[in-house]
Tab-separated table of C-alpha atoms in Angstrom:
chain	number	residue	atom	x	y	z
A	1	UNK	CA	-103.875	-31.722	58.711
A	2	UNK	CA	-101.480	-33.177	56.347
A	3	UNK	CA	-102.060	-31.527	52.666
A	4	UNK	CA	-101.973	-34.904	51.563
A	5	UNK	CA	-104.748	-36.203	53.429
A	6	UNK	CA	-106.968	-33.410	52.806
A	7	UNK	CA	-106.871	-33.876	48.893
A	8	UNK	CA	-107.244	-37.354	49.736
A	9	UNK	CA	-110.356	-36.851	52.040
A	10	UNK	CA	-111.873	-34.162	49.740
A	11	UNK	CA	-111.596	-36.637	46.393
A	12	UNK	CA	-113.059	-39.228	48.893
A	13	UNK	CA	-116.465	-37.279	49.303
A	14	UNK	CA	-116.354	-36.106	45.158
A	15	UNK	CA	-116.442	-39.465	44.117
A	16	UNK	CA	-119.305	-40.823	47.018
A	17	UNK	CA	-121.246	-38.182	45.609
A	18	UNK	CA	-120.531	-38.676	41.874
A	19	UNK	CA	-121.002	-42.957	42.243
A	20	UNK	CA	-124.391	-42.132	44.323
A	21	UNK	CA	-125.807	-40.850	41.112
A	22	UNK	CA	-125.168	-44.014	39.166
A	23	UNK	CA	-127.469	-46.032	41.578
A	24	UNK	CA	-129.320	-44.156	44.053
A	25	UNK	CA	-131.300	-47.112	45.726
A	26	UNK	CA	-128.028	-49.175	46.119
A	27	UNK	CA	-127.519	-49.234	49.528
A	28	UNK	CA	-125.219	-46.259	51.017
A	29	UNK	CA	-122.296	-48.075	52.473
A	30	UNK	CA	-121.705	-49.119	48.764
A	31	UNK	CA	-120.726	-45.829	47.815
A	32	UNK	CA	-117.438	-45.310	50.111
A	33	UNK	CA	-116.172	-48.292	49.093
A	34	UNK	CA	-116.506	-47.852	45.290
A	35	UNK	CA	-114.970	-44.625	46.365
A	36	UNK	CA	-111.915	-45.395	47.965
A	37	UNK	CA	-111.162	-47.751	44.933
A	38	UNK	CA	-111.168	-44.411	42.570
A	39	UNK	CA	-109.161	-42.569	45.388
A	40	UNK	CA	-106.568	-45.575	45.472
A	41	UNK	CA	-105.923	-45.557	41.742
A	42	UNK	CA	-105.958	-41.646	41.543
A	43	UNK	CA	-108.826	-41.663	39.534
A	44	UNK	CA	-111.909	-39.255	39.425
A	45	UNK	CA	-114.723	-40.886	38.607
A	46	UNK	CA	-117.114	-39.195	35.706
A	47	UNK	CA	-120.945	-39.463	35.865
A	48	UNK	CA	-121.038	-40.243	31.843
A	49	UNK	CA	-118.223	-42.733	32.013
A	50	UNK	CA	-120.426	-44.647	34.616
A	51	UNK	CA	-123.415	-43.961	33.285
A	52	UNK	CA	-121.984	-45.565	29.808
A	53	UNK	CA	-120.787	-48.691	31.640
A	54	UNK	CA	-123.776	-48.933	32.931
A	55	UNK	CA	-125.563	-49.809	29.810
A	56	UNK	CA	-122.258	-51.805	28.495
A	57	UNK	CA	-122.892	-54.395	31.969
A	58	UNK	CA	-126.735	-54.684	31.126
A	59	UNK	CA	-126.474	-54.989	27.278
A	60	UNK	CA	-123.335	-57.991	27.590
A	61	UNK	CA	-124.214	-59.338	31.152
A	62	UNK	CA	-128.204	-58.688	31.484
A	63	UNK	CA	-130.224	-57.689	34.656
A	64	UNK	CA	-129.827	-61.216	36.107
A	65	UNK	CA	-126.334	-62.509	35.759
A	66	UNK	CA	-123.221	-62.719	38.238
A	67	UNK	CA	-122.504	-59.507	37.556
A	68	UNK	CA	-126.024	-58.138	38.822
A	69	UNK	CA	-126.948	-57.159	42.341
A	70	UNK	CA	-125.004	-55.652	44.663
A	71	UNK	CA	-121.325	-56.163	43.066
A	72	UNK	CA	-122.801	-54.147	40.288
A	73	UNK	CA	-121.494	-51.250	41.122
A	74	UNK	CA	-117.883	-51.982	42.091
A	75	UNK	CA	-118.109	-53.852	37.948
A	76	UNK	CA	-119.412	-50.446	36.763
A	77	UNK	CA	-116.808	-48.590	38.821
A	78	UNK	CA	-113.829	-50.325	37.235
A	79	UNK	CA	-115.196	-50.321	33.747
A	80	UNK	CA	-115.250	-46.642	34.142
A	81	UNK	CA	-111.636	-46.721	35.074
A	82	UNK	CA	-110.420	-48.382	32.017
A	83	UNK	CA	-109.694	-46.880	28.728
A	84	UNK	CA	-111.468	-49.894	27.133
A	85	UNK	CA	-114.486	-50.468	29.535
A	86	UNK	CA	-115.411	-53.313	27.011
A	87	UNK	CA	-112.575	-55.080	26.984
A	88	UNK	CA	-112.447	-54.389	30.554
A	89	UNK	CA	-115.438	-56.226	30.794
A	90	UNK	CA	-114.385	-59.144	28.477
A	91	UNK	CA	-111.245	-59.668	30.955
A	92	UNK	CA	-113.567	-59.895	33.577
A	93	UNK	CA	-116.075	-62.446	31.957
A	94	UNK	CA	-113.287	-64.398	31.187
A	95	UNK	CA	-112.301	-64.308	35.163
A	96	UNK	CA	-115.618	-65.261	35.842
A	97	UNK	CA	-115.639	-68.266	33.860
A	98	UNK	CA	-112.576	-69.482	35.802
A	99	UNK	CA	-113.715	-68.873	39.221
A	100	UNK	CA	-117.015	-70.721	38.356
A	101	UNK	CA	-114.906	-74.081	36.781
A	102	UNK	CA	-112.969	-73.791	40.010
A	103	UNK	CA	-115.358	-72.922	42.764
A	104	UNK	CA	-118.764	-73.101	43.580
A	105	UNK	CA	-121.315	-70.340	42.421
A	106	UNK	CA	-122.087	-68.439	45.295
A	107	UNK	CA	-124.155	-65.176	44.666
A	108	UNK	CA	-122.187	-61.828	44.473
A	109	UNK	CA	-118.889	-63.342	45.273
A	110	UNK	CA	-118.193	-64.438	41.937
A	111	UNK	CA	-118.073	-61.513	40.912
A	112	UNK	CA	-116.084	-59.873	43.413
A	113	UNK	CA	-113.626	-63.313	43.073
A	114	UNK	CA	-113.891	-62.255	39.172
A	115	UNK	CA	-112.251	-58.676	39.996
A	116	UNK	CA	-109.597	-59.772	42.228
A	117	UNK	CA	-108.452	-62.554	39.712
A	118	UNK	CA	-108.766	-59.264	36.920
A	119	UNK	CA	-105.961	-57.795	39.363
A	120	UNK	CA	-103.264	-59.949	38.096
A	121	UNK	CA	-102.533	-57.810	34.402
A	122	UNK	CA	-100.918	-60.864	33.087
A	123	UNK	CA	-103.642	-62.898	31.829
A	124	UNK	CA	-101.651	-66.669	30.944
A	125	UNK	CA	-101.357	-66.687	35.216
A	126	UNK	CA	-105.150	-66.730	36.014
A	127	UNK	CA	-105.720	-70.440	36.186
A	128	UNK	CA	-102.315	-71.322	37.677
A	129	UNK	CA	-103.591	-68.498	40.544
A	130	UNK	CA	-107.187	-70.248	40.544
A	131	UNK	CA	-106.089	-74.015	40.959
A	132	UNK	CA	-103.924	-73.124	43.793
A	133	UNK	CA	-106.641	-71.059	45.053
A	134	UNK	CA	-109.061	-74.100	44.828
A	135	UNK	CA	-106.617	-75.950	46.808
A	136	UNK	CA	-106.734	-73.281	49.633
A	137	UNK	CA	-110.427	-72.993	49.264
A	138	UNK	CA	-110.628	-76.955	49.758
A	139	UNK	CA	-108.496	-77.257	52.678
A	140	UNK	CA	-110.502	-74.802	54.532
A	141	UNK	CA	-113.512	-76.467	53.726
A	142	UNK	CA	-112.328	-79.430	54.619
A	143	UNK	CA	-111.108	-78.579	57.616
A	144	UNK	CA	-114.306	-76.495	58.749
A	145	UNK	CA	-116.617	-78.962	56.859
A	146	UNK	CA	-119.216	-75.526	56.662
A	147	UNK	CA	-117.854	-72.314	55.428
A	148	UNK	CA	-118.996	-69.392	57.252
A	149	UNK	CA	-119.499	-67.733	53.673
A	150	UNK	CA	-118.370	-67.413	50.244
A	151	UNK	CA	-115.754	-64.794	51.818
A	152	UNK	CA	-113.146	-67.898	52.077
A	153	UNK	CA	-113.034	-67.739	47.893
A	154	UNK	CA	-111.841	-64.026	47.900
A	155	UNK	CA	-109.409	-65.306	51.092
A	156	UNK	CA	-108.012	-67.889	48.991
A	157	UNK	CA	-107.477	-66.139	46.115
A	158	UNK	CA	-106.100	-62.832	47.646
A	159	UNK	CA	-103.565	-65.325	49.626
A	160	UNK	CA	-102.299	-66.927	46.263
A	161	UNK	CA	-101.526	-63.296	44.889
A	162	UNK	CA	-99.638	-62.387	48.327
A	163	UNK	CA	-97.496	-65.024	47.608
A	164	UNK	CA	-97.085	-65.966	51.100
A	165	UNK	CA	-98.101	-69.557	52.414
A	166	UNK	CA	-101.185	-70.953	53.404
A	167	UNK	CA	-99.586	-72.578	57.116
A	168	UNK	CA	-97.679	-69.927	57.579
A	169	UNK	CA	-101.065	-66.871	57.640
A	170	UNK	CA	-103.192	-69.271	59.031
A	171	UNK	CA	-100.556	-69.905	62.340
A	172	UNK	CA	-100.310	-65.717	62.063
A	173	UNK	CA	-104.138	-65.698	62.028
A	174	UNK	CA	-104.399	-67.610	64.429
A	175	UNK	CA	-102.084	-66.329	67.320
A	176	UNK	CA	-103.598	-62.464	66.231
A	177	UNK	CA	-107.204	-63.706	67.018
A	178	UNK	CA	-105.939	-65.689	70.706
A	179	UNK	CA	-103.807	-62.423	71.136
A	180	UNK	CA	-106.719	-60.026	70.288
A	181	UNK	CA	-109.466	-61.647	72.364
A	182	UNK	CA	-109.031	-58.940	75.251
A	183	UNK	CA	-111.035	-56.854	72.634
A	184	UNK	CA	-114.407	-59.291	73.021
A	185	UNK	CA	-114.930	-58.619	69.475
A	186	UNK	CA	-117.590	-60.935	67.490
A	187	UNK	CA	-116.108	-64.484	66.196
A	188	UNK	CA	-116.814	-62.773	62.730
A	189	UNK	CA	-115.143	-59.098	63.452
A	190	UNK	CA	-112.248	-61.285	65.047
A	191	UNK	CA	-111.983	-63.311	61.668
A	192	UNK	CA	-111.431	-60.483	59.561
A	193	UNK	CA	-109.251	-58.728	61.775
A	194	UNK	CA	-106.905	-61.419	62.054
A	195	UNK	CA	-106.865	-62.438	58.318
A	196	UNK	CA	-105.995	-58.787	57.498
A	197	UNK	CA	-102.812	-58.557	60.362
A	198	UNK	CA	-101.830	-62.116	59.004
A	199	UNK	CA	-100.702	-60.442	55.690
A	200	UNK	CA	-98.910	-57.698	57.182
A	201	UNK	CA	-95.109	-58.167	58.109
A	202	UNK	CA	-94.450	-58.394	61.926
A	203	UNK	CA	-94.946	-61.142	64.415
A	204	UNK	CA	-98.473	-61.039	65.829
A	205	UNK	CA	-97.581	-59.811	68.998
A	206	UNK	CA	-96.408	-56.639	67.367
A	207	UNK	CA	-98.945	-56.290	65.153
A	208	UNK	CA	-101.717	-56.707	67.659
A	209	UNK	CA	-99.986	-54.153	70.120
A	210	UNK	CA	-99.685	-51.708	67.327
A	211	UNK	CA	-103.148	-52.210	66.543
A	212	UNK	CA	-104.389	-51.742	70.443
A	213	UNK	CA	-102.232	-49.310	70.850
A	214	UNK	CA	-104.115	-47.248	67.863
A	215	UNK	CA	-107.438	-48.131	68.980
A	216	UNK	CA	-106.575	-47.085	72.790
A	217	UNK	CA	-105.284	-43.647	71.297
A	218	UNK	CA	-108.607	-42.595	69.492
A	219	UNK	CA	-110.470	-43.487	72.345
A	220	UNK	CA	-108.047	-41.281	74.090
A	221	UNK	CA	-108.907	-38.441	71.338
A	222	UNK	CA	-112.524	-38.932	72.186
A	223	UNK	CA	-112.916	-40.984	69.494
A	224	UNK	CA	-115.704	-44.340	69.928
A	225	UNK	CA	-114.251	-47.279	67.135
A	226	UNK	CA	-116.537	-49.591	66.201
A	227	UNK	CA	-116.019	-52.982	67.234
A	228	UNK	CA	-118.175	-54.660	64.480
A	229	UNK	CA	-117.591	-54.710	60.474
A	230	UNK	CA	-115.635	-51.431	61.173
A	231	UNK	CA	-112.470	-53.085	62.887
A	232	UNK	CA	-110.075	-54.347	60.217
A	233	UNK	CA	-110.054	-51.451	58.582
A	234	UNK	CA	-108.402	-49.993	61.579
A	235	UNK	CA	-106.482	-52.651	61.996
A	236	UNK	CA	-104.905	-51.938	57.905
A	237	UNK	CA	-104.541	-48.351	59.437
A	238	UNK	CA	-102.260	-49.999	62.588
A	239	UNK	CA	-100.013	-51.974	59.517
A	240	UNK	CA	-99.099	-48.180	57.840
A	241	UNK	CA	-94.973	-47.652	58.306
A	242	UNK	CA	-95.797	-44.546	60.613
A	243	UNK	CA	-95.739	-43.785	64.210
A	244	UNK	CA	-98.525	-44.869	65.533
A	245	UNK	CA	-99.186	-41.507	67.514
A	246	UNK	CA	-99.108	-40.156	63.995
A	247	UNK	CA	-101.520	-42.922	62.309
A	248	UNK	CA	-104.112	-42.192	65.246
A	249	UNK	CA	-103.333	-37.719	64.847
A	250	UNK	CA	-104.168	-38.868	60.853
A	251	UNK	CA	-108.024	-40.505	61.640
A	252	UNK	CA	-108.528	-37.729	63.818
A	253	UNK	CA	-107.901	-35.425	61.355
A	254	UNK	CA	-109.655	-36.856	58.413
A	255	UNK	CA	-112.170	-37.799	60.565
A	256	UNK	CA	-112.441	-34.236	61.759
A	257	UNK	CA	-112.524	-33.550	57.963
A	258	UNK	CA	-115.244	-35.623	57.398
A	259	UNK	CA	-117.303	-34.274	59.877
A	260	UNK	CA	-117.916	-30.627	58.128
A	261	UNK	CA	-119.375	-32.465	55.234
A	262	UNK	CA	-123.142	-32.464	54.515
A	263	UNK	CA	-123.533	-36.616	54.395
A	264	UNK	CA	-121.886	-36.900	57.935
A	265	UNK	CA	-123.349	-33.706	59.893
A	266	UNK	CA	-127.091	-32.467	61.137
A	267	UNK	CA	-129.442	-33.960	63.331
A	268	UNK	CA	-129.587	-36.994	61.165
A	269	UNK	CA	-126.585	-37.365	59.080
A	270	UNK	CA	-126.190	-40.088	56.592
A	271	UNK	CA	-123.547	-41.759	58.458
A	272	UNK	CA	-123.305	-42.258	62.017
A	273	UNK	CA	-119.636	-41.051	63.664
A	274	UNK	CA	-118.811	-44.644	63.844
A	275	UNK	CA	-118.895	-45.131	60.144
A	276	UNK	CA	-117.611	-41.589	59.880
A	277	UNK	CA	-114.527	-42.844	61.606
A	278	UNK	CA	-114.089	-45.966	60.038
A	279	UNK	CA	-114.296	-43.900	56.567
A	280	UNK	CA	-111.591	-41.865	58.145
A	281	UNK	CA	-109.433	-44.847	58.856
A	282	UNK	CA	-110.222	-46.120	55.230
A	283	UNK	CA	-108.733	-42.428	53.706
A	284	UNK	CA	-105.220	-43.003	55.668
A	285	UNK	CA	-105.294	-46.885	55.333
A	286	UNK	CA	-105.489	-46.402	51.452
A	287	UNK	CA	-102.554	-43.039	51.449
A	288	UNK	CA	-99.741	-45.680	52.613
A	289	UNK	CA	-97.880	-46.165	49.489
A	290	UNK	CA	-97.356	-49.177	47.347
A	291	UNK	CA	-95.823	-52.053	49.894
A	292	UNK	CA	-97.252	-55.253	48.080
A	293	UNK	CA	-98.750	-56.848	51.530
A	294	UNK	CA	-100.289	-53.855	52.558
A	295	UNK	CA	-101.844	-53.431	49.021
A	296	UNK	CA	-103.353	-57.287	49.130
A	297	UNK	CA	-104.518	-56.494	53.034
A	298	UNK	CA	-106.507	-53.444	51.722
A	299	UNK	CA	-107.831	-55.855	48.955
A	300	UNK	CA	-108.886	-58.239	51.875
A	301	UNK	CA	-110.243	-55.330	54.029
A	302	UNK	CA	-112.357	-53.851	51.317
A	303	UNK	CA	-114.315	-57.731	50.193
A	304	UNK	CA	-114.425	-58.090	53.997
A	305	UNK	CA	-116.316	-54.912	54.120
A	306	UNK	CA	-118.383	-55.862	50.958
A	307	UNK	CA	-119.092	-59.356	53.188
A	308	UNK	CA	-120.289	-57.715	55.799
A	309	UNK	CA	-122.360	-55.212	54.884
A	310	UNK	CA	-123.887	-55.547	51.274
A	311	UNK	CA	-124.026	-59.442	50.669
């Protein structure tokens, strides 16, 4: 196993069990996300730090604003990782107030549209990045008349700050998901894998046989994928610069890892191996460096996750 990967992997399980303390009843496949955003930004996360920001998002916000509920956690986790957690938070309030002139108020993913709009550092560019994601956000709706969820504002957003055009994803999208439907993947699972291959670089037939090529080589390790909110993140993993021989030898490892830890062993382990393994593909997908398109598909992949699973 790569050293790399194994500081990586054993920061990833520190900070699941450090966040878990902030909010125990929050619902466990929180945690590994929050996670991976401290192991991303090389960041350990500290119990009083959290704790603090805690109290500074229920004495500014309250226990019933945008900011409450399940998105809580990923506010509290970023506070933490600023030097000024409350001017951290007036950024984000600020953020907030733009998404909601722009788009409509759907629970929990104003907030999360909030954070990625906090992304951009320079400030003077967030409503220039907001009208143009309104336009996106239209179009789709016009086009599909009714949204499948509030997951199209974090699309439209995260596709103004990849600074790549509307036609030119969707057409990507598109041909992935035709090229991908061998997999008999769920029209939802589909969705999200696509979206996330559309902002790699590559034509989608190369993209797509990278990313069956990955998933036929962990079955080949012995290794079940899941097909359901699980897949994009393997697909990010298939978008790394790397072999893909190498990519599949990097989830087995972390994945073997993983395994020897107390919240993915015993008779009834916190996580099942199919979560263990997308976790695994999470730890290498988020070790690939800095390319900008990679960076906005893990941004993508993670509020896919958080669409899935928590909202």
């Amino acid at each position: 196993m790569k050293q790399t990967l194994e500081r990586l992997s054993e920061q990833f399980v520190s900070a699941q069990k450090t966040i878990s303390r902030v909010q125990p009843l929050l619902s466990m496949y929180a945690y590994p996300v929050c996670a991976e955003l401290f192991v991303e930004r090389g960041v350990e996360p500290d119990l009083k730090k959290l704790k603090k920001c805690e109290r500074i998002l229920i004495k500014k916000a309250g226990l019933f604003s945008d900011f409450s509920g399940t998105s809580s956690l990923v506010i509290i986790s970023l506070l933490s990782m600023s030097d000024d957690p409350e001017a951290m938070y007036d950024r984000l309030k600020d953020a907030r107030d733009l998404v909601r002139r722009y788009f409509p108020a759907v629970p929990d993913y104003v907030a999360l549209a909030a954070i990625v709009l906090n992304e951009e550092e320079d400030q003077s560019r967030w409503e220039e990045i907001t009208r143009q994601a309104a336009d996106i956000y239209n179009a789709l709706k016009k086009r599909r008349r009714i949204l499948t969820s509030g997951g199209d504002i974090l699309l439209s957003l995260l596709l103004v700050r990849s600074g790549k055009e509307r036609e030119t994803v969707t057409a990507d999208a598109k041909a992935c998901a035709k090229l991908l439907a061998a997999h008999e993947l769920d029209p939802k699972s589909l969705q999200a894998l696509s979206r996330v291959l559309s902002l790699a670089d590559g034509n989608p037939e190369e993209k797509c046989d990278r990313f069956t090529r990955l998933y036929e080589l962990l079955s080949d390790h012995g290794r079940k994928y899941g097909k359901e909110y699980q897949i994009p993140m393997l697909g990010l993993a298939a978008m790394l610069p790397q072999d893909i021989e190498e990519i599949a030898q990097d989830i087995v490892d972390v994945d073997n890892f993983l395994s020897k830890e107390d919240m993915y062993k015993g008779i009834v382990p916190k996580y099942s191996k199919t979560v263990r393994l997308m976790h695994a593909a999470m730890v290498v997908a988020g070790s690939g460096g800095n390319a900008h398109n990679l960076y906005i598909a893990m941004e993508i992949t993670m509020w896919m996750l958080f669409d899935v699973l928590f909202i």
